[in-house]
Amino acid sequence: MIRLAVAALATLVLTSPLRAAEQVTDFMLDNGMQVVVIEDHRAPVVVHMVWYRAGSADEPPGQSGVAHFLEHLLFKGTDTLAPGEFSATVAKNGGTDNAFTSYDYTAYYQRVAADRLPLMMRMESDRMKNLRLSESDIVTERDVILEERNMRVENNPSALYREQKNAVQYLNHRYGVPVIGWKHEMEELSLEDALSYYGTYYSPNNAILIVAGDVQPDEVLALAQEHYGKIPANPDLPNERYRSSEPPQTAERRLTFRDARVAQPYVSRSYMAPERDSGAQEDAAALTILAEVLGGSTTSILAEKLQHEDKTALYTAAYYRGGSLDDTTFDVIVVPAPGVTLQQAEDAMDEVLLDLMENGIDNERLERVKMQIRASQIYALDNTEGLANRYGRALTQGLTIRDVQDWPHVLQDVTALDVLSAARMVFDRKQSVTGWLMNEEVGQ
């Protein structure tokens, strides 16, 4: 039965085409807003998303958290919508809505019946430029985001550790500042801070509209022109997304984070790595494959060696943050087994990395990983919201529709030699940060 299942999966992978390239249409409105339509006519449902090319890494110094703060504030009122009326209207029409902020983007979305798309566009275009805020809104929502930080970060030693580790990794770039913000700066965010960020970045020439589902491209374009096309572009939008650049890292950095609440210590290391670039995705593809081969599953190299053979680890992982506008990281994690010290776990991890850099990987393992990746990409085509997210993240991070559609093929073209070259390129201790998360007991 197992052989039959594997054979069926292989047949699916080899015979199922990736359909995204045949279903995506894009337009550019006169005011500079990009419109992307992803057709999926299996159900009368639509996902409507507006992505802004602005995230926490675009915040002014001293105002960390203002991008996420503004995301919350956008659910306040406009000239035509009372506070809370936006989400209440979506729910009344049988839909769901939310928003999220990252380093490189902020996005707002609704999932509704396809015939409710005009209503979603009317409301979303309204709050693109007509947000109305008061000092009481600022005080109330500032308390909300501070409580969110308390719950997600202050009460989580692993989150506090990752926050400190990112700050050690990025000495000058804004990726070293948490998306939610530093607490002492969040406490000082003002109405003027929010309105300044809003006025700078929330404009059609800095936004991407993505509509995915049971729609026709020409109908979406007509609606977009009606609702978004009348909003003037911001002539003062910066021509480029200015970010303070990271100086070359020439020395290994280390971090030890102690917290009495830590129940399971672990060691992690992050290496500086190139991001996925438009028209030149080969290095990112090799690093993506490397992460899967090294620590992407229970059959990966780290798991086989440290968890199954040597029994030195309870858990291992490797991951690569390729979706990034600027230089990113490649990360490795090892959770030691009982009786194994963090130093022993780190040494065992280094042995695996050294062996990989010396000997590379065999083609059988590579082809197995590539098949798994291709299968996951095919299954992902059944998730309309996931497709919309994939295009939104890519376009706000400097990639193009062509890059998104080429990506599956670039991944499949990766060779074992490419993976070896990627490992030798990225596993440079002079460009790494090694961290130990541990409790306050001595001798771990």
PDB file of C-alpha atoms in Angstrom, residues 52-207:
ATOM      1  CA  TYR A  52       0.698  48.045   0.568  1.00  0.00           C
ATOM      2  CA  ARG A  53       4.399  48.120  -0.198  1.00  0.00           C
ATOM      3  CA  ALA A  54       5.088  49.264   3.339  1.00  0.00           C
ATOM      4  CA  GLY A  55       5.836  47.309   6.469  1.00  0.00           C
ATOM      5  CA  SER A  56       7.706  47.665   9.706  1.00  0.00           C
ATOM      6  CA  ALA A  57      11.062  47.977   7.924  1.00  0.00           C
ATOM      7  CA  ASP A  58       9.762  51.177   6.314  1.00  0.00           C
ATOM      8  CA  GLU A  59       9.024  52.875   9.643  1.00  0.00           C
ATOM      9  CA  PRO A  60      10.875  56.029  10.702  1.00  0.00           C
ATOM     10  CA  PRO A  61      13.482  55.493  13.427  1.00  0.00           C
ATOM     11  CA  GLY A  62      11.969  55.840  16.878  1.00  0.00           C
ATOM     12  CA  GLN A  63       8.482  54.796  15.736  1.00  0.00           C
ATOM     13  CA  SER A  64       8.796  51.017  15.779  1.00  0.00           C
ATOM     14  CA  GLY A  65       5.419  49.338  15.606  1.00  0.00           C
ATOM     15  CA  VAL A  66       3.640  52.179  13.811  1.00  0.00           C
ATOM     16  CA  ALA A  67       2.936  50.005  10.715  1.00  0.00           C
ATOM     17  CA  HIS A  68       1.197  47.364  12.823  1.00  0.00           C
ATOM     18  CA  PHE A  69      -0.462  50.099  14.912  1.00  0.00           C
ATOM     19  CA  LEU A  70      -1.939  51.646  11.766  1.00  0.00           C
ATOM     20  CA  GLU A  71      -3.181  48.234  10.647  1.00  0.00           C
ATOM     21  CA  HIS A  72      -5.311  48.162  13.795  1.00  0.00           C
ATOM     22  CA  LEU A  73      -6.424  51.759  13.358  1.00  0.00           C
ATOM     23  CA  LEU A  74      -7.703  51.145   9.840  1.00  0.00           C
ATOM     24  CA  PHE A  75     -10.655  49.329  11.379  1.00  0.00           C
ATOM     25  CA  LYS A  76     -11.755  52.621  12.929  1.00  0.00           C
ATOM     26  CA  GLY A  77     -14.146  54.894  11.119  1.00  0.00           C
ATOM     27  CA  THR A  78     -14.161  56.951   7.919  1.00  0.00           C
ATOM     28  CA  ASP A  79     -16.508  59.681   6.751  1.00  0.00           C
ATOM     29  CA  THR A  80     -19.020  57.004   5.746  1.00  0.00           C
ATOM     30  CA  LEU A  81     -18.202  54.098   8.083  1.00  0.00           C
ATOM     31  CA  ALA A  82     -18.548  54.109  11.852  1.00  0.00           C
ATOM     32  CA  PRO A  83     -15.839  52.468  13.993  1.00  0.00           C
ATOM     33  CA  GLY A  84     -16.207  48.703  13.684  1.00  0.00           C
ATOM     34  CA  GLU A  85     -18.741  48.970  10.868  1.00  0.00           C
ATOM     35  CA  PHE A  86     -16.318  47.625   8.256  1.00  0.00           C
ATOM     36  CA  SER A  87     -15.915  44.179   9.830  1.00  0.00           C
ATOM     37  CA  ALA A  88     -19.545  44.114  10.946  1.00  0.00           C
ATOM     38  CA  THR A  89     -20.649  44.671   7.353  1.00  0.00           C
ATOM     39  CA  VAL A  90     -18.380  41.898   6.083  1.00  0.00           C
ATOM     40  CA  ALA A  91     -19.788  39.504   8.699  1.00  0.00           C
ATOM     41  CA  LYS A  92     -23.378  40.560   7.945  1.00  0.00           C
ATOM     42  CA  ASN A  93     -22.730  39.601   4.322  1.00  0.00           C
ATOM     43  CA  GLY A  94     -21.509  36.159   5.311  1.00  0.00           C
ATOM     44  CA  GLY A  95     -17.801  36.879   4.921  1.00  0.00           C
ATOM     45  CA  THR A  96     -14.620  37.090   6.961  1.00  0.00           C
ATOM     46  CA  ASP A  97     -11.935  39.759   7.036  1.00  0.00           C
ATOM     47  CA  ASN A  98      -8.609  40.492   8.656  1.00  0.00           C
ATOM     48  CA  ALA A  99      -5.254  42.160   8.132  1.00  0.00           C
ATOM     49  CA  PHE A 100      -1.576  41.474   8.791  1.00  0.00           C
ATOM     50  CA  THR A 101       1.720  43.320   8.883  1.00  0.00           C
ATOM     51  CA  SER A 102       5.211  42.089   8.102  1.00  0.00           C
ATOM     52  CA  TYR A 103       8.601  43.678   7.519  1.00  0.00           C
ATOM     53  CA  ASP A 104       7.935  44.460   3.857  1.00  0.00           C
ATOM     54  CA  TYR A 105       4.171  44.785   3.528  1.00  0.00           C
ATOM     55  CA  THR A 106       0.793  45.380   5.157  1.00  0.00           C
ATOM     56  CA  ALA A 107      -2.261  43.591   3.749  1.00  0.00           C
ATOM     57  CA  TYR A 108      -6.029  43.741   4.231  1.00  0.00           C
ATOM     58  CA  TYR A 109      -8.399  41.095   2.969  1.00  0.00           C
ATOM     59  CA  GLN A 110     -11.976  39.864   2.861  1.00  0.00           C
ATOM     60  CA  ARG A 111     -13.393  36.507   1.780  1.00  0.00           C
ATOM     61  CA  VAL A 112     -17.010  36.798   0.638  1.00  0.00           C
ATOM     62  CA  ALA A 113     -19.543  35.586  -1.898  1.00  0.00           C
ATOM     63  CA  ALA A 114     -18.508  36.728  -5.375  1.00  0.00           C
ATOM     64  CA  ASP A 115     -21.514  39.050  -5.767  1.00  0.00           C
ATOM     65  CA  ARG A 116     -20.352  41.030  -2.713  1.00  0.00           C
ATOM     66  CA  LEU A 117     -17.112  42.120  -4.398  1.00  0.00           C
ATOM     67  CA  PRO A 118     -18.388  45.627  -5.315  1.00  0.00           C
ATOM     68  CA  LEU A 119     -19.249  46.273  -1.654  1.00  0.00           C
ATOM     69  CA  MET A 120     -15.768  45.161  -0.523  1.00  0.00           C
ATOM     70  CA  MET A 121     -14.102  47.435  -3.055  1.00  0.00           C
ATOM     71  CA  ARG A 122     -16.264  50.373  -2.011  1.00  0.00           C
ATOM     72  CA  MET A 123     -15.359  49.990   1.659  1.00  0.00           C
ATOM     73  CA  GLU A 124     -11.671  49.177   1.164  1.00  0.00           C
ATOM     74  CA  SER A 125     -11.110  52.059  -1.239  1.00  0.00           C
ATOM     75  CA  ASP A 126     -12.856  54.359   1.233  1.00  0.00           C
ATOM     76  CA  ARG A 127     -10.411  53.630   4.039  1.00  0.00           C
ATOM     77  CA  MET A 128      -7.416  53.935   1.714  1.00  0.00           C
ATOM     78  CA  LYS A 129      -7.694  57.713   1.971  1.00  0.00           C
ATOM     79  CA  ASN A 130     -10.601  58.658   4.248  1.00  0.00           C
ATOM     80  CA  LEU A 131      -9.559  57.283   7.632  1.00  0.00           C
ATOM     81  CA  ARG A 132     -10.753  59.413  10.541  1.00  0.00           C
ATOM     82  CA  LEU A 133      -8.927  59.091  13.858  1.00  0.00           C
ATOM     83  CA  SER A 134      -9.241  60.771  17.232  1.00  0.00           C
ATOM     84  CA  GLU A 135      -6.977  60.918  20.260  1.00  0.00           C
ATOM     85  CA  SER A 136      -9.287  58.490  22.038  1.00  0.00           C
ATOM     86  CA  ASP A 137      -8.802  56.008  19.155  1.00  0.00           C
ATOM     87  CA  ILE A 138      -5.045  56.284  19.630  1.00  0.00           C
ATOM     88  CA  VAL A 139      -5.164  55.698  23.379  1.00  0.00           C
ATOM     89  CA  THR A 140      -7.550  52.737  23.100  1.00  0.00           C
ATOM     90  CA  GLU A 141      -5.768  50.964  20.262  1.00  0.00           C
ATOM     91  CA  ARG A 142      -2.305  51.647  21.705  1.00  0.00           C
ATOM     92  CA  ASP A 143      -3.393  49.733  24.795  1.00  0.00           C
ATOM     93  CA  VAL A 144      -4.572  46.914  22.520  1.00  0.00           C
ATOM     94  CA  ILE A 145      -1.233  46.515  20.735  1.00  0.00           C
ATOM     95  CA  LEU A 146       0.685  46.744  24.018  1.00  0.00           C
ATOM     96  CA  GLU A 147      -1.449  43.931  25.410  1.00  0.00           C
ATOM     97  CA  GLU A 148      -0.834  41.985  22.206  1.00  0.00           C
ATOM     98  CA  ARG A 149       2.885  42.389  22.755  1.00  0.00           C
ATOM     99  CA  ASN A 150       2.519  41.228  26.357  1.00  0.00           C
ATOM    100  CA  MET A 151       0.690  38.093  25.257  1.00  0.00           C
ATOM    101  CA  ARG A 152       2.813  37.186  22.237  1.00  0.00           C
ATOM    102  CA  VAL A 153       6.267  38.352  23.301  1.00  0.00           C
ATOM    103  CA  GLU A 154       6.674  39.330  26.948  1.00  0.00           C
ATOM    104  CA  ASN A 155       5.011  36.120  28.163  1.00  0.00           C
ATOM    105  CA  ASN A 156       6.956  33.923  25.756  1.00  0.00           C
ATOM    106  CA  PRO A 157      10.680  33.435  26.458  1.00  0.00           C
ATOM    107  CA  SER A 158      11.205  31.893  23.018  1.00  0.00           C
ATOM    108  CA  ALA A 159       9.729  35.015  21.387  1.00  0.00           C
ATOM    109  CA  LEU A 160      11.916  37.256  23.555  1.00  0.00           C
ATOM    110  CA  TYR A 161      14.934  35.187  22.565  1.00  0.00           C
ATOM    111  CA  ARG A 162      14.164  35.438  18.826  1.00  0.00           C
ATOM    112  CA  GLU A 163      13.650  39.175  19.188  1.00  0.00           C
ATOM    113  CA  GLN A 164      17.077  39.608  20.778  1.00  0.00           C
ATOM    114  CA  LYS A 165      18.688  37.282  18.253  1.00  0.00           C
ATOM    115  CA  ASN A 166      17.307  39.275  15.311  1.00  0.00           C
ATOM    116  CA  ALA A 167      18.662  42.446  16.880  1.00  0.00           C
ATOM    117  CA  VAL A 168      22.097  40.837  17.114  1.00  0.00           C
ATOM    118  CA  GLN A 169      21.854  39.616  13.500  1.00  0.00           C
ATOM    119  CA  TYR A 170      20.912  43.008  12.057  1.00  0.00           C
ATOM    120  CA  LEU A 171      22.999  45.787  13.530  1.00  0.00           C
ATOM    121  CA  ASN A 172      21.738  48.531  11.235  1.00  0.00           C
ATOM    122  CA  HIS A 173      18.898  47.236   9.057  1.00  0.00           C
ATOM    123  CA  ARG A 174      15.288  47.528  10.235  1.00  0.00           C
ATOM    124  CA  TYR A 175      14.854  43.751  10.079  1.00  0.00           C
ATOM    125  CA  GLY A 176      16.503  43.811  13.499  1.00  0.00           C
ATOM    126  CA  VAL A 177      13.502  45.682  14.944  1.00  0.00           C
ATOM    127  CA  PRO A 178      10.429  43.582  15.819  1.00  0.00           C
ATOM    128  CA  VAL A 179       7.392  44.031  13.598  1.00  0.00           C
ATOM    129  CA  ILE A 180       5.175  44.650  16.600  1.00  0.00           C
ATOM    130  CA  GLY A 181       7.686  47.234  17.858  1.00  0.00           C
ATOM    131  CA  TRP A 182       9.882  47.791  20.890  1.00  0.00           C
ATOM    132  CA  LYS A 183       7.676  48.269  23.923  1.00  0.00           C
ATOM    133  CA  HIS A 184       9.155  51.616  24.995  1.00  0.00           C
ATOM    134  CA  GLU A 185       8.556  53.069  21.517  1.00  0.00           C
ATOM    135  CA  MET A 186       5.083  51.570  21.179  1.00  0.00           C
ATOM    136  CA  GLU A 187       4.087  53.399  24.383  1.00  0.00           C
ATOM    137  CA  GLU A 188       4.908  56.728  22.711  1.00  0.00           C
ATOM    138  CA  LEU A 189       3.166  56.222  19.345  1.00  0.00           C
ATOM    139  CA  SER A 190       0.961  59.210  18.609  1.00  0.00           C
ATOM    140  CA  LEU A 191      -1.838  60.323  16.323  1.00  0.00           C
ATOM    141  CA  GLU A 192       0.698  62.304  14.306  1.00  0.00           C
ATOM    142  CA  ASP A 193       2.924  59.229  13.876  1.00  0.00           C
ATOM    143  CA  ALA A 194       0.027  57.146  12.576  1.00  0.00           C
ATOM    144  CA  LEU A 195      -1.263  59.827  10.215  1.00  0.00           C
ATOM    145  CA  SER A 196       2.214  60.529   8.849  1.00  0.00           C
ATOM    146  CA  TYR A 197       2.781  56.872   7.971  1.00  0.00           C
ATOM    147  CA  TYR A 198      -0.747  56.636   6.555  1.00  0.00           C
ATOM    148  CA  GLY A 199      -0.348  59.748   4.420  1.00  0.00           C
ATOM    149  CA  THR A 200       2.975  58.591   3.024  1.00  0.00           C
ATOM    150  CA  TYR A 201       2.306  54.970   2.150  1.00  0.00           C
ATOM    151  CA  TYR A 202      -1.448  54.430   1.860  1.00  0.00           C
ATOM    152  CA  SER A 203      -2.038  55.485  -1.715  1.00  0.00           C
ATOM    153  CA  PRO A 204      -2.945  53.640  -4.929  1.00  0.00           C
ATOM    154  CA  ASN A 205       0.524  54.021  -6.456  1.00  0.00           C
ATOM    155  CA  ASN A 206       1.909  52.108  -3.461  1.00  0.00           C
ATOM    156  CA  ALA A 207      -0.753  49.388  -3.445  1.00  0.00           C
TER     157      ALA A 207
END
